[in-house]
Coordinates of C-alpha atoms in Angstrom, one line a residue:
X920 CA 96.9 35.3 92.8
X921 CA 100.1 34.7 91.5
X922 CA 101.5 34.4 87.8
X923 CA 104.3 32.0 87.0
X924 CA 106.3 33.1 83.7
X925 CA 108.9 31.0 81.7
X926 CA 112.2 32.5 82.0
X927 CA 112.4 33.1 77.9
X928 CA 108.9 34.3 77.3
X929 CA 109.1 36.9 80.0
X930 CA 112.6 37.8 80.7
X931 CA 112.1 41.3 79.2
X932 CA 109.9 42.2 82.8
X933 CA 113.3 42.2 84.6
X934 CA 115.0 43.5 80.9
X935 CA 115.7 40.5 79.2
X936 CA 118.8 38.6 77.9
X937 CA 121.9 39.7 76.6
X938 CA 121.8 40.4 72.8
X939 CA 125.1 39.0 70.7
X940 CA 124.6 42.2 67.6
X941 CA 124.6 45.9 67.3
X942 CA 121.3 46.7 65.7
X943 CA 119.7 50.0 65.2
X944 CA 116.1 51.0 67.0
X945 CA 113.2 50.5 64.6
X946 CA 112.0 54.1 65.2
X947 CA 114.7 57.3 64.9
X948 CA 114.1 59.8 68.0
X949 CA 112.8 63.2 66.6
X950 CA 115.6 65.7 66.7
X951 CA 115.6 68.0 69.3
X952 CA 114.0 71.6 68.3
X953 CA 116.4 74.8 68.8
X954 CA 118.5 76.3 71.8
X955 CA 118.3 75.3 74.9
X956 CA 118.6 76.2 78.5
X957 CA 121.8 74.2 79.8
X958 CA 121.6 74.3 84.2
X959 CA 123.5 71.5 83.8
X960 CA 126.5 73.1 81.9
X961 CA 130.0 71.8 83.4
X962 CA 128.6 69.1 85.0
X963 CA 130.8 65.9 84.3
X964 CA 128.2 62.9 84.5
X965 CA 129.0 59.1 84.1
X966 CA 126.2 56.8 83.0
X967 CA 125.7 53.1 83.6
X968 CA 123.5 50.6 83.4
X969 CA 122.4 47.1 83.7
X970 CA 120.8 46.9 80.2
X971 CA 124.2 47.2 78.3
X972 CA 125.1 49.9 75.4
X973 CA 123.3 47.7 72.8
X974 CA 120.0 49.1 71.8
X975 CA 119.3 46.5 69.6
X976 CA 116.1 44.6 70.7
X977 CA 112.9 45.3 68.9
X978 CA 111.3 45.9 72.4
X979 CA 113.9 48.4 73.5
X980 CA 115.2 46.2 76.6
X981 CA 118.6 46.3 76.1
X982 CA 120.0 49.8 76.8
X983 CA 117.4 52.1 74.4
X984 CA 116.9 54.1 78.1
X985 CA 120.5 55.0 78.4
X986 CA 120.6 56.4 75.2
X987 CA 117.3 58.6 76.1
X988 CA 119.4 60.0 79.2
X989 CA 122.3 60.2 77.4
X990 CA 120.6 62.9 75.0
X991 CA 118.9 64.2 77.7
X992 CA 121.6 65.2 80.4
X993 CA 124.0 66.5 76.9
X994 CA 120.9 68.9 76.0
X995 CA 120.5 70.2 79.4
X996 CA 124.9 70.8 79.5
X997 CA 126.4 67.8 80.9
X998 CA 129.4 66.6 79.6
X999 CA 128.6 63.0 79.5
X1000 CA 130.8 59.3 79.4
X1001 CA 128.8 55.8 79.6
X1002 CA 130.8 53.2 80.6
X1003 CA 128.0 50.0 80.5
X1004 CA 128.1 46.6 80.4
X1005 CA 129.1 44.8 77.0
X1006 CA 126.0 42.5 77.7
X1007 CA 122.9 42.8 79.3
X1008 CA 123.4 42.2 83.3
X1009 CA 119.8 42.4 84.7
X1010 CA 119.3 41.3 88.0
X1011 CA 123.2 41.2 89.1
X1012 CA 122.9 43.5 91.8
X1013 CA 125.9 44.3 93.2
X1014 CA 127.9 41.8 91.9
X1015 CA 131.2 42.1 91.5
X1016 CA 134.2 40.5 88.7
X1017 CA 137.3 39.3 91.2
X1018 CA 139.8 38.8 88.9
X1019 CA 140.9 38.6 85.1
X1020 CA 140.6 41.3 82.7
X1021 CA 138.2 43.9 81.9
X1022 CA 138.1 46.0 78.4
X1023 CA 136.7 49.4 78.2
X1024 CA 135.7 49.4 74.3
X1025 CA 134.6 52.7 72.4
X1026 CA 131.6 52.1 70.3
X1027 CA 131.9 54.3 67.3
X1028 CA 128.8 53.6 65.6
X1029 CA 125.4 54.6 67.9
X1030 CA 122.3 53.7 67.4
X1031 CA 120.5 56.1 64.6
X1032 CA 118.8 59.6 65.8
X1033 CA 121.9 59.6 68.9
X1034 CA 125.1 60.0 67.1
X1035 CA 125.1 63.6 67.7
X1036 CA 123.5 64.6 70.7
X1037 CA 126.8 65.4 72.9
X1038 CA 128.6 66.8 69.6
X1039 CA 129.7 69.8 71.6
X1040 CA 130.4 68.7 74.9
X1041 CA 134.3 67.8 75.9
X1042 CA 134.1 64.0 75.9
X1043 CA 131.5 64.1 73.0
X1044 CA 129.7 61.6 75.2
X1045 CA 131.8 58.7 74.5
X1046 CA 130.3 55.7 75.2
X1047 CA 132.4 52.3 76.2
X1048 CA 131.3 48.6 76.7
X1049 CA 132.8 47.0 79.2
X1050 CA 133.4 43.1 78.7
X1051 CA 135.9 40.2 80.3
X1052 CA 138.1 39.7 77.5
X1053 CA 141.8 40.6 77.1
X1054 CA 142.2 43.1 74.2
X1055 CA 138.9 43.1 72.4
X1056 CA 135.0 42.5 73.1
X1057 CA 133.8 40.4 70.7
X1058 CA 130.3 39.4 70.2
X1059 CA 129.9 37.2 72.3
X1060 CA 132.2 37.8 74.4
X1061 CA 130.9 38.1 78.6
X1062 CA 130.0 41.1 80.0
X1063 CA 131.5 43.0 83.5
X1064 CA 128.7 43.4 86.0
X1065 CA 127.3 47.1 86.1
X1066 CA 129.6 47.1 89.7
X1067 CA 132.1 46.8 87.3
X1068 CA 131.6 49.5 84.7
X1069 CA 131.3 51.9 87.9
X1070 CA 134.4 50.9 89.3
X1071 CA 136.7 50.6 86.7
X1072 CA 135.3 54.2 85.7
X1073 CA 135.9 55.9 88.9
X1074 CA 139.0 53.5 89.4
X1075 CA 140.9 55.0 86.5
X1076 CA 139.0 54.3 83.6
X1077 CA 137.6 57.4 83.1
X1078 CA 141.0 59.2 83.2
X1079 CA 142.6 56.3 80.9
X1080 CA 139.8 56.8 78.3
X1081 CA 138.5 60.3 78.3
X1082 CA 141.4 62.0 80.1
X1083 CA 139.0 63.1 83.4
X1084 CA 140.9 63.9 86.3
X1085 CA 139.4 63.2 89.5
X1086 CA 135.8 61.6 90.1
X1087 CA 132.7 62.8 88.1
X1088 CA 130.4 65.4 89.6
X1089 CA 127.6 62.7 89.5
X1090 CA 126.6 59.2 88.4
X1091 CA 123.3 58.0 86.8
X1092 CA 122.4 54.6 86.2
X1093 CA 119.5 53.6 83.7
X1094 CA 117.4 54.2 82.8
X1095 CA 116.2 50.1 83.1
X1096 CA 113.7 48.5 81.6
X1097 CA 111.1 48.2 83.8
X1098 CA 110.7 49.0 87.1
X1099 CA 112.7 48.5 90.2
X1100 CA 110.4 48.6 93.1
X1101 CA 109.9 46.6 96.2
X1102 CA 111.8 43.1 96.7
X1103 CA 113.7 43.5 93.5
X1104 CA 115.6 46.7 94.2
X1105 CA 118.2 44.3 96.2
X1106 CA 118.5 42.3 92.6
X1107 CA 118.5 45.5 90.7
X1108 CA 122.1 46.6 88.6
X1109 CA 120.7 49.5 88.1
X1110 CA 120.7 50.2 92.0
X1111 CA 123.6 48.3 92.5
X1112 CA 125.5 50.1 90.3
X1113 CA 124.6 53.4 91.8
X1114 CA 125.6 52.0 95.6
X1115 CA 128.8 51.1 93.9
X1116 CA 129.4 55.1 93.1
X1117 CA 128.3 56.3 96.8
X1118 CA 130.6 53.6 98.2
X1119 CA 133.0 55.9 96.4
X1120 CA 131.9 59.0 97.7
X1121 CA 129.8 59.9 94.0
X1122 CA 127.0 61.4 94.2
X1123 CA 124.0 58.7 92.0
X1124 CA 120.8 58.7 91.0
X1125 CA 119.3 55.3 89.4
X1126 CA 116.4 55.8 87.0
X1127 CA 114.2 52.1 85.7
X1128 CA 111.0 53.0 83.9
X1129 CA 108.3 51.1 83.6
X1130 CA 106.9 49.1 80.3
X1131 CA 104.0 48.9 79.0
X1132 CA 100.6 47.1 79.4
X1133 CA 102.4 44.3 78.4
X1134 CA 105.0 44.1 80.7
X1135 CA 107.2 42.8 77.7
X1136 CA 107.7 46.0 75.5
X1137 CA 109.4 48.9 76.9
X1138 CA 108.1 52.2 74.7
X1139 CA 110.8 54.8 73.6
X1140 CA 107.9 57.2 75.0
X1141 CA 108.7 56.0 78.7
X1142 CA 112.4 56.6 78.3
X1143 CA 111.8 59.8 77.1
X1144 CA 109.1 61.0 79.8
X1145 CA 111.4 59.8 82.5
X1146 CA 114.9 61.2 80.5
X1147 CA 113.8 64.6 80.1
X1148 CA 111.8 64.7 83.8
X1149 CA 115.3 63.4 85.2
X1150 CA 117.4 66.2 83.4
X1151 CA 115.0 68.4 85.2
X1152 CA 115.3 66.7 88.8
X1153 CA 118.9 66.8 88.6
X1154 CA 119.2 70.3 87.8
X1155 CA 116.9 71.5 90.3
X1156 CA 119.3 69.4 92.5
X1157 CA 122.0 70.4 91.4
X1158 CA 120.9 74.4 91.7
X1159 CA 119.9 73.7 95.2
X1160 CA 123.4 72.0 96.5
X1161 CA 121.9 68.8 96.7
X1162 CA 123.7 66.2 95.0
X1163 CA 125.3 64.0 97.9
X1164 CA 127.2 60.7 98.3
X1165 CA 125.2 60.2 101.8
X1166 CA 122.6 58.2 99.8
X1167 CA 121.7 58.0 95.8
X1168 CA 118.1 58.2 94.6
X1169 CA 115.9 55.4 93.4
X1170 CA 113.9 57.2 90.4
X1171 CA 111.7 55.4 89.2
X1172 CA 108.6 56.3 85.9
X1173 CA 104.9 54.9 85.3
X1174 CA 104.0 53.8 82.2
X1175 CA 102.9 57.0 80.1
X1176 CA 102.7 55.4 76.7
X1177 CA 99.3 55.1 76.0
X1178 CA 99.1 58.8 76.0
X1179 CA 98.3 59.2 79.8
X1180 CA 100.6 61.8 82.2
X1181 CA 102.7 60.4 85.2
X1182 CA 101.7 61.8 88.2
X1183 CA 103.7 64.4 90.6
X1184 CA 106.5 62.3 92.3
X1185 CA 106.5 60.8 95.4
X1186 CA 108.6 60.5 98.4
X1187 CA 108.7 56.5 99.8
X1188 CA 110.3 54.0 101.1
X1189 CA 111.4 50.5 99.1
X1190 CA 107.7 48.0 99.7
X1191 CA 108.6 45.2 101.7
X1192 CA 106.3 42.7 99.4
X1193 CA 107.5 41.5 96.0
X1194 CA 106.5 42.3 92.3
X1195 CA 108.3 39.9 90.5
X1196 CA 110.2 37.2 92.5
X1197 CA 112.1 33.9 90.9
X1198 CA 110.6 30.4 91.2
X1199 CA 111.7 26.8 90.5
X1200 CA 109.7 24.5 88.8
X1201 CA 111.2 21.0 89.6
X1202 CA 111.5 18.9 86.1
X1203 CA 109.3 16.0 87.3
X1204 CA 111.6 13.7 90.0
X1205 CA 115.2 15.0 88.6
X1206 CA 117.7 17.1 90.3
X1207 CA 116.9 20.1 87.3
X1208 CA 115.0 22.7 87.8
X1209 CA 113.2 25.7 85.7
X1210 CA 113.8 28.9 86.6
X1211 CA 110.4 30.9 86.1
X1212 CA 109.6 34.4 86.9
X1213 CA 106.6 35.1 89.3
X1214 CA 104.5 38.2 88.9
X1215 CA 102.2 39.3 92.0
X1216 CA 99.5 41.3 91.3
X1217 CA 99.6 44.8 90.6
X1218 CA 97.0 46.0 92.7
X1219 CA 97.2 45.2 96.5
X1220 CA 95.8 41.5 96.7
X1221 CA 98.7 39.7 96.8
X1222 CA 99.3 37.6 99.8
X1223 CA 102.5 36.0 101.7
X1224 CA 106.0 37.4 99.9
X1225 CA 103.4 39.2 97.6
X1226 CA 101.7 41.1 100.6
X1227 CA 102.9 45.0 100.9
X1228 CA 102.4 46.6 104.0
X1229 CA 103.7 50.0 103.7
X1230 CA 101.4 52.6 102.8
X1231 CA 104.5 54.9 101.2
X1232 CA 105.3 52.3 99.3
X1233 CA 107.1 52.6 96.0
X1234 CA 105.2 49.8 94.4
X1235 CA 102.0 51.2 95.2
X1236 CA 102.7 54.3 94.2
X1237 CA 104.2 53.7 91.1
X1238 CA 102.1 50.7 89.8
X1239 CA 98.7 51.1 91.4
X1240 CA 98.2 55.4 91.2
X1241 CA 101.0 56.1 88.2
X1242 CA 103.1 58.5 90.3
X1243 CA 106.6 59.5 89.6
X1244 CA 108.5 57.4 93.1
X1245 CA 111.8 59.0 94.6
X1246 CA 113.5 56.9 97.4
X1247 CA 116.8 57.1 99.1
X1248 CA 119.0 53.8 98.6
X1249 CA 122.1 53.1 100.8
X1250 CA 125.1 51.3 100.9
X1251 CA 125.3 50.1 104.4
X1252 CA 123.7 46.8 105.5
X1253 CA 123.9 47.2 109.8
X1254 CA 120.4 47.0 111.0
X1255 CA 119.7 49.9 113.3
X1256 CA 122.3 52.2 112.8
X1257 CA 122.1 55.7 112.8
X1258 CA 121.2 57.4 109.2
X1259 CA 124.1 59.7 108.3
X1260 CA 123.2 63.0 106.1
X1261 CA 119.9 63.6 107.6
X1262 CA 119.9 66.9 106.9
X1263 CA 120.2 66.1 103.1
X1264 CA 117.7 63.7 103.6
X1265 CA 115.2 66.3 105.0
X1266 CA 116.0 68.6 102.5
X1267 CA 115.7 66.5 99.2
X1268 CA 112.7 65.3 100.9
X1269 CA 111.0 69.1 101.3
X1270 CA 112.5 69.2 97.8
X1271 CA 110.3 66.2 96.1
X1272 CA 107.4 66.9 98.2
X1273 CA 107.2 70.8 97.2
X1274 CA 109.3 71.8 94.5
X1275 CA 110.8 69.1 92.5
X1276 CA 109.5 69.5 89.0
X1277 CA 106.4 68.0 87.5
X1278 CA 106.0 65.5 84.6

């Protein structure tokens, strides 16, 4: 049985609408305790996302997670640049702006508990909203897709701003608001902005984490689970010569905020059913109509687009037994051909299946 939601009461499931103000999160992170390990040290990382650099939404949906990773990759020894949309740009994909002007602009003031978590790395992990406007982003001003904010970064941006020669060493996108599993992976930003780094021979990994009970509230717990596990993955990566361009990695975190543990990740494939999917509600006999979101069910009864076939699926994984998922994502779209980088492939495979590390 399906679930038909209006676009406004339940736009936070695919990580709401843009916000207009800088607001700080209700609830400061605790400070991180003493010295740490740093297998990340020299590693040059840009993040994105499709949540913008806000952080101001009482239920965390519009860029709380990329603040999370942010702290996260800095503690473990990245030297770390965000470059994120000026507005929240869930569900674009892989859109792309064609013309006009973009504006890379520095936010100086960060949400409280994250102003100093890259202190001592190079870039002091700088963090830039990217919006349409000539000069400066105001408000309200529109947003560049998260296509964009990878783009322009790799396309000179990061070398304009921070003074980076060459490409990054890796990109991360997220970590989203919810997850993106199944059907909606080809509406994702999150994804989309990671195919846009592979297209440009950058290594990517996309991380969305899932809400809670709810589906409309998006715990700082999650985030924080999924940041820290991520830091981890990537090193272990990283150590291991693993980090390629041949395909980025769909990452994607159960819900752990009731005080439950995600499960050991999984290797699968995208599900071929849906999880959330749009619908039109025709207003009575006129030409307008609503735009709703339609939830399937979370556990395996859904039929037609809802159906999901594939045992390995993400989706099921994820939503139905609380595992950590881990699939490979690609840029090209030509049915059939041959998969390039199967070697990587087998090997981060025998990676997540036996060694990756544990929640």
């Amino acid at each position: 049985m399906r679930r038909l939601l209006a676009l406004s009461a339940a736009a936070a499931v695919l990580a709401g609408v843009g916000a207009t103000a800088y607001a700080v999160p209700s609830a400061e992170p605790t400070a991180s305790t003493g010295p740490a390990a740093q297998p990340l040290a020299g590693l040059r990382v840009l993040i994105s996302n499709d949540d913008s650099m806000r952080a101001a939404k009482a239920n965390n949906s519009d860029g709380l997670g990329l603040y999370e990773l942010r702290r996260a990759m800095c503690a473990a020894g990245a030297d770390v640049v965000v470059m994120a949309p000026w507005q929240v740009q869930s569900g674009k994909g892989t859109a792309v702006t064609n013309g006009g002007v973009v504006t890379a602009q520095r936010r100086t003031a960060l949400p409280a508990g994250y102003e100093n978590d890259c202190a001592t790395a190079p870039a002091k992990g700088a963090v830039f909203g990217v919006c349409l406007a000539d000069g400066t982003c105001a408000a309200d001003a529109p947003s560049a897709t998260p296509a964009d904010t990878v783009k322009l970064a790799l396309r000179g941006g990061l070398k304009a701003k921070v003074g980076w020669e060459g490409a990054p060493d890796l990109v991360l996108t997220g970590i989203n608001s919810g997850p993106n599993i199944a059907a909606s992976v080809n509406d994702s930003g999150t994804v989309g902005a990671a195919v846009a780094a592979i297209d440009q021979g950058v290594p990517a990994l996309a991380f969305s984490s899932s809400g809670d009970a709810s589906n409309a509230s998006f715990p700082r717990a999650n985030y924080r689970a999924h940041a820290e596990f991520g830091a981890r993955l990537v090193a272990g990566l990283a150590e291991r010569g693993l980090l390629t361009p041949k395909f980025a990695l769909k990452v994607d975190y159960p819900d752990v905020s009731a005080g439950q543990r995600a499960k050991a990740p999984v290797w699968t494939r995208v599900g071929d059913g849906a999880v959330v999917y749009h619908a039109f509600e025709q207003r009575g006999t006129s030409d307008s109509f609503d735009i709703a979101l339609g939830l399937c069910p979370f556990d395996g009864s859904g039929e037609g687009e809802c159906a999901e076939s594939r045992a390995d699926a993400d989706s099921t994984w994820l939503l139905d037994k609380g595992h950590v998922t881990i699939a490979p994502i690609t840029w090209d779209r030509t049915y059939g051909t041959p998969v390039d980088g199967h070697r990587e492939l087998r090997q981060i495979e025998r990676y997540v299946r036996h060694e990756a590390p544990r929640p």
